[in-house]
PDB file of N, CA and C in Angstrom:
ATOM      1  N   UNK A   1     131.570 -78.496  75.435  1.00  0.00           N
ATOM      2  CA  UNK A   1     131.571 -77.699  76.626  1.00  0.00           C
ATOM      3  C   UNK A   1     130.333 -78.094  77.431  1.00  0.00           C
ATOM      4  N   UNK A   2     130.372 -78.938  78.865  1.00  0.00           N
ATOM      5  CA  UNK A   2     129.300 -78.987  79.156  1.00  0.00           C
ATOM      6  C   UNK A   2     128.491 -78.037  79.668  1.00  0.00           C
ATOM      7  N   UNK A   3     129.040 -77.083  80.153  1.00  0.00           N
ATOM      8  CA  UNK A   3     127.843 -75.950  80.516  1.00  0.00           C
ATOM      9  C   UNK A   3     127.016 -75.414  79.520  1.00  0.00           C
ATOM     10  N   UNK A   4     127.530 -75.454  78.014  1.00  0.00           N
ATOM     11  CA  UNK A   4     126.713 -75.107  77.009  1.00  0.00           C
ATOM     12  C   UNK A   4     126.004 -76.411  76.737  1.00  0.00           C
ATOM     13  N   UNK A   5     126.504 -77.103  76.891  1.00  0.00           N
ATOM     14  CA  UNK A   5     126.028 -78.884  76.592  1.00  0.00           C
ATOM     15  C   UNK A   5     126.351 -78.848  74.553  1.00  0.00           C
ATOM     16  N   UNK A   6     127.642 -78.605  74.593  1.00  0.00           N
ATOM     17  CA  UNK A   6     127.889 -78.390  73.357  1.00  0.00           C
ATOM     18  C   UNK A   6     129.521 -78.832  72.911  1.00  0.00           C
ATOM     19  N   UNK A   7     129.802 -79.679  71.988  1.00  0.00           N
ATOM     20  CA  UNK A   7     130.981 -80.551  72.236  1.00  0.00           C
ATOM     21  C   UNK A   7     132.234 -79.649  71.775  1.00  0.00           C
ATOM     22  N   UNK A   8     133.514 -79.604  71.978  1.00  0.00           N
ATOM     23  CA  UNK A   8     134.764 -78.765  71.317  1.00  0.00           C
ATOM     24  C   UNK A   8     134.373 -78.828  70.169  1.00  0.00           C
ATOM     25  N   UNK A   9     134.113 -79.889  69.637  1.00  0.00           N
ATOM     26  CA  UNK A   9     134.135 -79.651  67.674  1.00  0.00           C
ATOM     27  C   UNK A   9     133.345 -79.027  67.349  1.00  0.00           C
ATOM     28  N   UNK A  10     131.958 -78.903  67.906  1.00  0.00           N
ATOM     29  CA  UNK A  10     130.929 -77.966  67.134  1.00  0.00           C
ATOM     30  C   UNK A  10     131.411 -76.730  67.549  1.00  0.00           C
ATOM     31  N   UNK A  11     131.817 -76.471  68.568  1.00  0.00           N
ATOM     32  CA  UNK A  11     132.094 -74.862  69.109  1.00  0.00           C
ATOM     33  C   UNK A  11     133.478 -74.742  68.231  1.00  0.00           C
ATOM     34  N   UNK A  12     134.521 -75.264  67.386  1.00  0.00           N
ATOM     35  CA  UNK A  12     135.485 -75.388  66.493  1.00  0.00           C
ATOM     36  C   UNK A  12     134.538 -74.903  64.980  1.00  0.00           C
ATOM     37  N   UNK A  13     133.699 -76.025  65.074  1.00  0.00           N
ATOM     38  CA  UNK A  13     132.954 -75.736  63.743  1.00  0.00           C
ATOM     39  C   UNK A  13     132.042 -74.267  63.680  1.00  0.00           C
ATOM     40  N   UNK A  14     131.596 -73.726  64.681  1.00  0.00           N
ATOM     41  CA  UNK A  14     131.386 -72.660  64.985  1.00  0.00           C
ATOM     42  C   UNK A  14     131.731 -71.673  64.822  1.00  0.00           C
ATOM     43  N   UNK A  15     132.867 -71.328  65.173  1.00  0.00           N
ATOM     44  CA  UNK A  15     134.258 -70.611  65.019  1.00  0.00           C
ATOM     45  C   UNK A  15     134.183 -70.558  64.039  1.00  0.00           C
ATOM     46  N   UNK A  16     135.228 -71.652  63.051  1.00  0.00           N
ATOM     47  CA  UNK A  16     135.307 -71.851  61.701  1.00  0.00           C
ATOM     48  C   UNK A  16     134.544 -71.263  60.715  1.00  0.00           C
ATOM     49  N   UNK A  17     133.189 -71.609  60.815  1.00  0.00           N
ATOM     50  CA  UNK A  17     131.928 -71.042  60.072  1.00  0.00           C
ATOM     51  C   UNK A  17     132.065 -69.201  60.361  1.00  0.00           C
ATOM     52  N   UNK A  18     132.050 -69.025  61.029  1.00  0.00           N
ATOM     53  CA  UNK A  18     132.118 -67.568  61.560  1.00  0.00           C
ATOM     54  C   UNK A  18     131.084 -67.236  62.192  1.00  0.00           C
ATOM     55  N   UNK A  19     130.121 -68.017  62.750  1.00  0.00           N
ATOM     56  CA  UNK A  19     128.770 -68.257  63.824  1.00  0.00           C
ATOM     57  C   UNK A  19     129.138 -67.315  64.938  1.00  0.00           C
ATOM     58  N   UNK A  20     130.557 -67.543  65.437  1.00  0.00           N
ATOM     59  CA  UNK A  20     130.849 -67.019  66.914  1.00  0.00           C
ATOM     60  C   UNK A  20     132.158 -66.155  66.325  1.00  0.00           C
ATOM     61  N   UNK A  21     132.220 -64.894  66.864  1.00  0.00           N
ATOM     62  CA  UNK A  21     132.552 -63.649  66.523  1.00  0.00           C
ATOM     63  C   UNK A  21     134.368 -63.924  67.293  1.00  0.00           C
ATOM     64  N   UNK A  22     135.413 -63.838  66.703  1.00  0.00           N
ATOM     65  CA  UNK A  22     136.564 -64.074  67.604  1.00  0.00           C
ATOM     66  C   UNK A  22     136.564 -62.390  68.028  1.00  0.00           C
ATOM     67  N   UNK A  23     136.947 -62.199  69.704  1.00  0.00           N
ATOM     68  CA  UNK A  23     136.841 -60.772  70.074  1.00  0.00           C
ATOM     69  C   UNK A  23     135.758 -60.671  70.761  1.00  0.00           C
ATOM     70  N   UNK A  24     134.340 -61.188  70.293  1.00  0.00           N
ATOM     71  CA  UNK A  24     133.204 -61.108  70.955  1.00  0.00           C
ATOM     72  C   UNK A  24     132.779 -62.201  71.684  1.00  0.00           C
ATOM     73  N   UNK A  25     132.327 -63.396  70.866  1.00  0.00           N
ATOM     74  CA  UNK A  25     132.137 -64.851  71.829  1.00  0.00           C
ATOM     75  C   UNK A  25     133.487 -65.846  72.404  1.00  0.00           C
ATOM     76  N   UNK A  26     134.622 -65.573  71.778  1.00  0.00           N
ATOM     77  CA  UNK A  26     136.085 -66.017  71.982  1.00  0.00           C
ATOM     78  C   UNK A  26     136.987 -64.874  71.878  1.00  0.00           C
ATOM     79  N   UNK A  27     138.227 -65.743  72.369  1.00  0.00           N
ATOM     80  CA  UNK A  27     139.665 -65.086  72.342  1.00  0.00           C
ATOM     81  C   UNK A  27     140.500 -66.313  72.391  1.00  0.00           C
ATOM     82  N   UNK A  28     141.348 -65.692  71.508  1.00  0.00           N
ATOM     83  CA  UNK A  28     142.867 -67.247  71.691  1.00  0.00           C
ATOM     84  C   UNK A  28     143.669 -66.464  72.274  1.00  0.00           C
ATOM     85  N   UNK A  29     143.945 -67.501  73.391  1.00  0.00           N
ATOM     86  CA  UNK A  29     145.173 -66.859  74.328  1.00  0.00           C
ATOM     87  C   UNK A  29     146.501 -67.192  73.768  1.00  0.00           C
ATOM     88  N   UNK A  30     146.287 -68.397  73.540  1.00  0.00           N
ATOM     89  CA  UNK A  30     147.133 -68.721  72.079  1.00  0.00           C
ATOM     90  C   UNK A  30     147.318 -69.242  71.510  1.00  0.00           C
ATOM     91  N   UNK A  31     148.560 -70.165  71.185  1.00  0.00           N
ATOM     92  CA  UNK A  31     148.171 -71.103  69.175  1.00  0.00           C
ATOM     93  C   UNK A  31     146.965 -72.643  69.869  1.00  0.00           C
ATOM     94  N   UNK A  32     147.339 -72.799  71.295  1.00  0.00           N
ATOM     95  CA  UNK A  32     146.773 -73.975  71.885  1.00  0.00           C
ATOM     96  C   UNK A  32     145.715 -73.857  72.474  1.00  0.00           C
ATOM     97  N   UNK A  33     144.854 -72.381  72.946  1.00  0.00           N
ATOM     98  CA  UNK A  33     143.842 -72.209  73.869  1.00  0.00           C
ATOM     99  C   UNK A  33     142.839 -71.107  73.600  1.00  0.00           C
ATOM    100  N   UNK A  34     141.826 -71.817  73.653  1.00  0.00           N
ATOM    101  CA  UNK A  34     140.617 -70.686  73.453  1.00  0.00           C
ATOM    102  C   UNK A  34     139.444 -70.409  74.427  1.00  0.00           C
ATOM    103  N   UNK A  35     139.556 -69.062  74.634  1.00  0.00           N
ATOM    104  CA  UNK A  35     138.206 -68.696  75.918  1.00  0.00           C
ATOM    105  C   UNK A  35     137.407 -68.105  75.379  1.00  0.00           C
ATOM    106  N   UNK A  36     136.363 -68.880  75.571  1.00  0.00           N
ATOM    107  CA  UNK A  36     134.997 -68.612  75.626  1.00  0.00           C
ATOM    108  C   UNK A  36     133.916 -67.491  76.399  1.00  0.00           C
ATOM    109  N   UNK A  37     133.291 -67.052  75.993  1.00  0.00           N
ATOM    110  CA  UNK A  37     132.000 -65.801  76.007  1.00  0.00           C
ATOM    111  C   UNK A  37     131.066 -66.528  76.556  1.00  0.00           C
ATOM    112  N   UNK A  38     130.849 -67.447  77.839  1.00  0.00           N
ATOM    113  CA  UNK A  38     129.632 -68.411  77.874  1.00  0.00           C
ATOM    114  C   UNK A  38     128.499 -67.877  77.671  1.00  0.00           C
ATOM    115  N   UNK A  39     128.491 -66.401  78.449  1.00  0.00           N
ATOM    116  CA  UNK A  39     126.917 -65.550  78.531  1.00  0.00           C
ATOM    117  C   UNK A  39     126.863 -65.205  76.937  1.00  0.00           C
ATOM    118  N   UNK A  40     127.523 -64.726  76.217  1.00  0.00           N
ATOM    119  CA  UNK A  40     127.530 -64.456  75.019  1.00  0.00           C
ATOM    120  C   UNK A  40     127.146 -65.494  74.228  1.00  0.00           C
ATOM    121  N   UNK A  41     128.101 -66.383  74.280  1.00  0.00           N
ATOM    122  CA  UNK A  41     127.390 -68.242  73.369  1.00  0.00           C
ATOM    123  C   UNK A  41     126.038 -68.522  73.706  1.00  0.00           C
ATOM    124  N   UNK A  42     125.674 -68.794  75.217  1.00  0.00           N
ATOM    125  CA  UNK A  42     124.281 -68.796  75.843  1.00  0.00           C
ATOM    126  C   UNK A  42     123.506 -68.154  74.943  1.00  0.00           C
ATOM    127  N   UNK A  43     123.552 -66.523  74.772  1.00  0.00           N
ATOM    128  CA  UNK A  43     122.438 -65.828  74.049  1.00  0.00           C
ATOM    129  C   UNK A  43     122.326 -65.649  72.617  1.00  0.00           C
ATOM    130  N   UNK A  44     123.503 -66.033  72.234  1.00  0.00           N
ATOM    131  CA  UNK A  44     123.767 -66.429  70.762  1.00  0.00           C
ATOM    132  C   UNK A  44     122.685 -68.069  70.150  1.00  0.00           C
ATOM    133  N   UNK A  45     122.929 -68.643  71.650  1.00  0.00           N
ATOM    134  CA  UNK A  45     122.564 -69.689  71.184  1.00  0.00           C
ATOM    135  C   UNK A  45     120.262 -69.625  71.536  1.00  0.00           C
ATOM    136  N   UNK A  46     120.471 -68.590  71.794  1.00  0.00           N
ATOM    137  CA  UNK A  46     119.044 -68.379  72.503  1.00  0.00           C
ATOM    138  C   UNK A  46     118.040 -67.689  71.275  1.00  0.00           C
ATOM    139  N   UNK A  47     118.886 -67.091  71.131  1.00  0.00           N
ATOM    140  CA  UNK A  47     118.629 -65.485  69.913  1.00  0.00           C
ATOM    141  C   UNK A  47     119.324 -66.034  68.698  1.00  0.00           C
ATOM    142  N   UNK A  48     119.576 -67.077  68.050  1.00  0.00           N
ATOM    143  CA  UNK A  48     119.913 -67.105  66.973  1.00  0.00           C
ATOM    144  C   UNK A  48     119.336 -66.785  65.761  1.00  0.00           C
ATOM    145  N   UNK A  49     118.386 -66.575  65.923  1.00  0.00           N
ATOM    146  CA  UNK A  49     117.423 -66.414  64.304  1.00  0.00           C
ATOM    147  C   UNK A  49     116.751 -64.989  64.859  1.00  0.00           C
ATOM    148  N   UNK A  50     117.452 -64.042  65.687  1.00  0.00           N
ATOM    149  CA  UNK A  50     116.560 -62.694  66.385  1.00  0.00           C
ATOM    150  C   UNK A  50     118.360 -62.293  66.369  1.00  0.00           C
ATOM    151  N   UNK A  51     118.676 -62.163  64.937  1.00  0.00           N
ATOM    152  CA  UNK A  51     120.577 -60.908  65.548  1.00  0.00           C
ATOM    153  C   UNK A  51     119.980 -59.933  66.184  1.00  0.00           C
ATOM    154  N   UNK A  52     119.275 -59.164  66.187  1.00  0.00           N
ATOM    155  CA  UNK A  52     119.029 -57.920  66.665  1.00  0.00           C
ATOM    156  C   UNK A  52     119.019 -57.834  68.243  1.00  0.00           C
ATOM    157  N   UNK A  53     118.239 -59.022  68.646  1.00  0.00           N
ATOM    158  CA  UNK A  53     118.374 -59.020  70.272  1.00  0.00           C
ATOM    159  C   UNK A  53     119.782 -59.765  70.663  1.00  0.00           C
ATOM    160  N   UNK A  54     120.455 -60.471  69.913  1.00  0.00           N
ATOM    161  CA  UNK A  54     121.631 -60.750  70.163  1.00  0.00           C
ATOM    162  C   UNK A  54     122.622 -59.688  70.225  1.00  0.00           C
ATOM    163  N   UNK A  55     122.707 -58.920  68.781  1.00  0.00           N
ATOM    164  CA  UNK A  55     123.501 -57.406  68.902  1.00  0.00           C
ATOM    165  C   UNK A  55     123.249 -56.506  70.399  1.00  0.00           C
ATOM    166  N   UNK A  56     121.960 -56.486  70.857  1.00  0.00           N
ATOM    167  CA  UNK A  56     121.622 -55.524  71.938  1.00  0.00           C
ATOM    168  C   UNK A  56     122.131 -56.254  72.907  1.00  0.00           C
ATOM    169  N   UNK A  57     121.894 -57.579  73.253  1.00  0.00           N
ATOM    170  CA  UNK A  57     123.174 -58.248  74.369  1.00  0.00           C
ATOM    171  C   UNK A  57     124.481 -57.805  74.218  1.00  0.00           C
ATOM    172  N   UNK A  58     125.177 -57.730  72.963  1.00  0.00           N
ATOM    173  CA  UNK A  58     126.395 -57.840  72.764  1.00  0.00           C
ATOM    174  C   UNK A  58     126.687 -56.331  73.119  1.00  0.00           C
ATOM    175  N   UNK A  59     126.193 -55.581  72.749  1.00  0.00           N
ATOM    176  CA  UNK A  59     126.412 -54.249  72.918  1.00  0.00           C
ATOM    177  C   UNK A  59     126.674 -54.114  74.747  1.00  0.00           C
ATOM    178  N   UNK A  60     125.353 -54.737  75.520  1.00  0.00           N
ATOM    179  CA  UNK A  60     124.935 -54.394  76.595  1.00  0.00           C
ATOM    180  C   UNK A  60     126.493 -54.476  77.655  1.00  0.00           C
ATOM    181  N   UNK A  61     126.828 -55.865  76.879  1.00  0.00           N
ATOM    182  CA  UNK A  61     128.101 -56.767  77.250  1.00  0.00           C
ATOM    183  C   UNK A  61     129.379 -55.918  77.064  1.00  0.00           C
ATOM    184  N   UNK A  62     129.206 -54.948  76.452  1.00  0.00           N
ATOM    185  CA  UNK A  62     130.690 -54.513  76.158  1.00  0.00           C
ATOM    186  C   UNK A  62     130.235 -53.044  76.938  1.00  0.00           C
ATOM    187  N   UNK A  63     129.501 -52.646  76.914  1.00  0.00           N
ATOM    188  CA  UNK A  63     129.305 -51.438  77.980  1.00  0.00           C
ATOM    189  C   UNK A  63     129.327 -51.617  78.828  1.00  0.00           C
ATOM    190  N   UNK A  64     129.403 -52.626  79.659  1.00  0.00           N
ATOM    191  CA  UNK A  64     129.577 -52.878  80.916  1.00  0.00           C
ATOM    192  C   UNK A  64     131.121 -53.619  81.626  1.00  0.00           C
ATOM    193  N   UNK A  65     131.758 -53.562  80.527  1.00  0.00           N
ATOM    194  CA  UNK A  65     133.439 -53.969  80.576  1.00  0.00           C
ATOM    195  C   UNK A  65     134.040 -52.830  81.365  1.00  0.00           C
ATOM    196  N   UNK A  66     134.974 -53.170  82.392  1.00  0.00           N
ATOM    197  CA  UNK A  66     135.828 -52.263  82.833  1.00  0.00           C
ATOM    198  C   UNK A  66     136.377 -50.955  82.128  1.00  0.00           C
ATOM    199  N   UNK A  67     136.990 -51.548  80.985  1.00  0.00           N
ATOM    200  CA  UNK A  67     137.846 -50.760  80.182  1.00  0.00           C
ATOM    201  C   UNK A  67     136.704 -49.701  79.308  1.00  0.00           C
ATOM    202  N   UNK A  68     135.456 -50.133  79.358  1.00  0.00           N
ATOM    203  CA  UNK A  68     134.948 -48.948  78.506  1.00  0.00           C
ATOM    204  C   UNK A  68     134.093 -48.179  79.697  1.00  0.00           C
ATOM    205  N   UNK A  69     134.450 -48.153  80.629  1.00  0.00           N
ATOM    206  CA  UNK A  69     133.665 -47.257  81.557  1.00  0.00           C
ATOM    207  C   UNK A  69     134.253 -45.604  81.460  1.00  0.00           C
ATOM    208  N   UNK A  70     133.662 -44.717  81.945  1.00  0.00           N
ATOM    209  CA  UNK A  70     134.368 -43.586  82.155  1.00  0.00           C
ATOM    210  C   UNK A  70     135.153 -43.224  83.393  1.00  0.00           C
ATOM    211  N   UNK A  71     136.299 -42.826  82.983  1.00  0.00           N
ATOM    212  CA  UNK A  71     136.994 -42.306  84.101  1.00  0.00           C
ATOM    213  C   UNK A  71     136.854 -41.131  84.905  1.00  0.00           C
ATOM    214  N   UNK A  72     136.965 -41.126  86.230  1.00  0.00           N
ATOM    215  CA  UNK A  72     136.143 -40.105  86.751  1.00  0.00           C
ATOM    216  C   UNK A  72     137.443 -38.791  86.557  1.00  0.00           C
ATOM    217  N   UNK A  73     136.901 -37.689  86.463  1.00  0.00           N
ATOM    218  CA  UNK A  73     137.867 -36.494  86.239  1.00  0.00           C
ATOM    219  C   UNK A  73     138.149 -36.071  87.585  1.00  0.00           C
ATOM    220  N   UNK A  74     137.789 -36.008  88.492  1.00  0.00           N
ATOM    221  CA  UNK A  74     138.201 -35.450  89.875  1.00  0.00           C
ATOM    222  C   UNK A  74     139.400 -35.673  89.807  1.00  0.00           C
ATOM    223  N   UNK A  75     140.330 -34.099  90.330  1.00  0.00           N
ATOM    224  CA  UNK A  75     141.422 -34.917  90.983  1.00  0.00           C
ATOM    225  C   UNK A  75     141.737 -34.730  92.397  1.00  0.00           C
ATOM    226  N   UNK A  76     142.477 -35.482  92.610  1.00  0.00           N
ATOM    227  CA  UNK A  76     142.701 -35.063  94.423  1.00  0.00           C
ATOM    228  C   UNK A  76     143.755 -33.891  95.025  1.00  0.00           C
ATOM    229  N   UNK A  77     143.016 -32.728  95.353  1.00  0.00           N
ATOM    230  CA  UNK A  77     144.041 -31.932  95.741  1.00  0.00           C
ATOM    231  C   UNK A  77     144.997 -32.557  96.670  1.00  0.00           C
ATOM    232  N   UNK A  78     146.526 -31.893  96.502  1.00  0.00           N
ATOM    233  CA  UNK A  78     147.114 -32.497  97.593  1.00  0.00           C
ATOM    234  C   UNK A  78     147.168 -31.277  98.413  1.00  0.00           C
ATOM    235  N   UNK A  79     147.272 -31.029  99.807  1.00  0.00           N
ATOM    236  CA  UNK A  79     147.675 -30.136 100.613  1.00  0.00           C
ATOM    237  C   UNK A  79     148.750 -29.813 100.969  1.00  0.00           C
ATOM    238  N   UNK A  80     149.743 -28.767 101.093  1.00  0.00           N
ATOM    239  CA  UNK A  80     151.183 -29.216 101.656  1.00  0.00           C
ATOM    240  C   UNK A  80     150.770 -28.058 102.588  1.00  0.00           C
ATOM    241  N   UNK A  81     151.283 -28.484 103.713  1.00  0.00           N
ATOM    242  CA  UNK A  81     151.289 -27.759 105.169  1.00  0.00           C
ATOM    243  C   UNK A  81     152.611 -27.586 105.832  1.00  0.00           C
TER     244      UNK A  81
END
């Protein structure tokens, strides 16, 4: 991958090893394709020997996902006139 400057096989061997979390730094879309976590790999690859500041990225990363936000409770009155 050049933006990581890191080749398919090691990011395979990666995987494999269980280095990179499937769900967290990847997802297979399917039997042929895999997407990548770049900011996640990036700090994985930054913080590797510090999990702890890696976990607090990872955390930071998933609190800030659409789907785990809160939904606002308001609802909208309707008026009928």
């Amino acid at each position: 991958m050049q933006y990581l400057k890191l080749s398919d096989s090691t990011l395979k061997r990666y995987r494999l090893q269980g280095l990179l979390v499937e769900g967290i730094h990847w997802v297979r879309v399917n039997s042929r394709c895999i997407r990548y976590n770049l900011e996640l790999i990036q700090d994985w690859l930054h913080n590797r020997h510090d999990p702890i500041a890696h976990q607090r990225t990872i955390h930071i990363y998933q609190s800030s996902l659409l789907s785990n936000q809160k939904k606002s409770s308001q609802r909208v009155s309707s008026k009928r006139t």
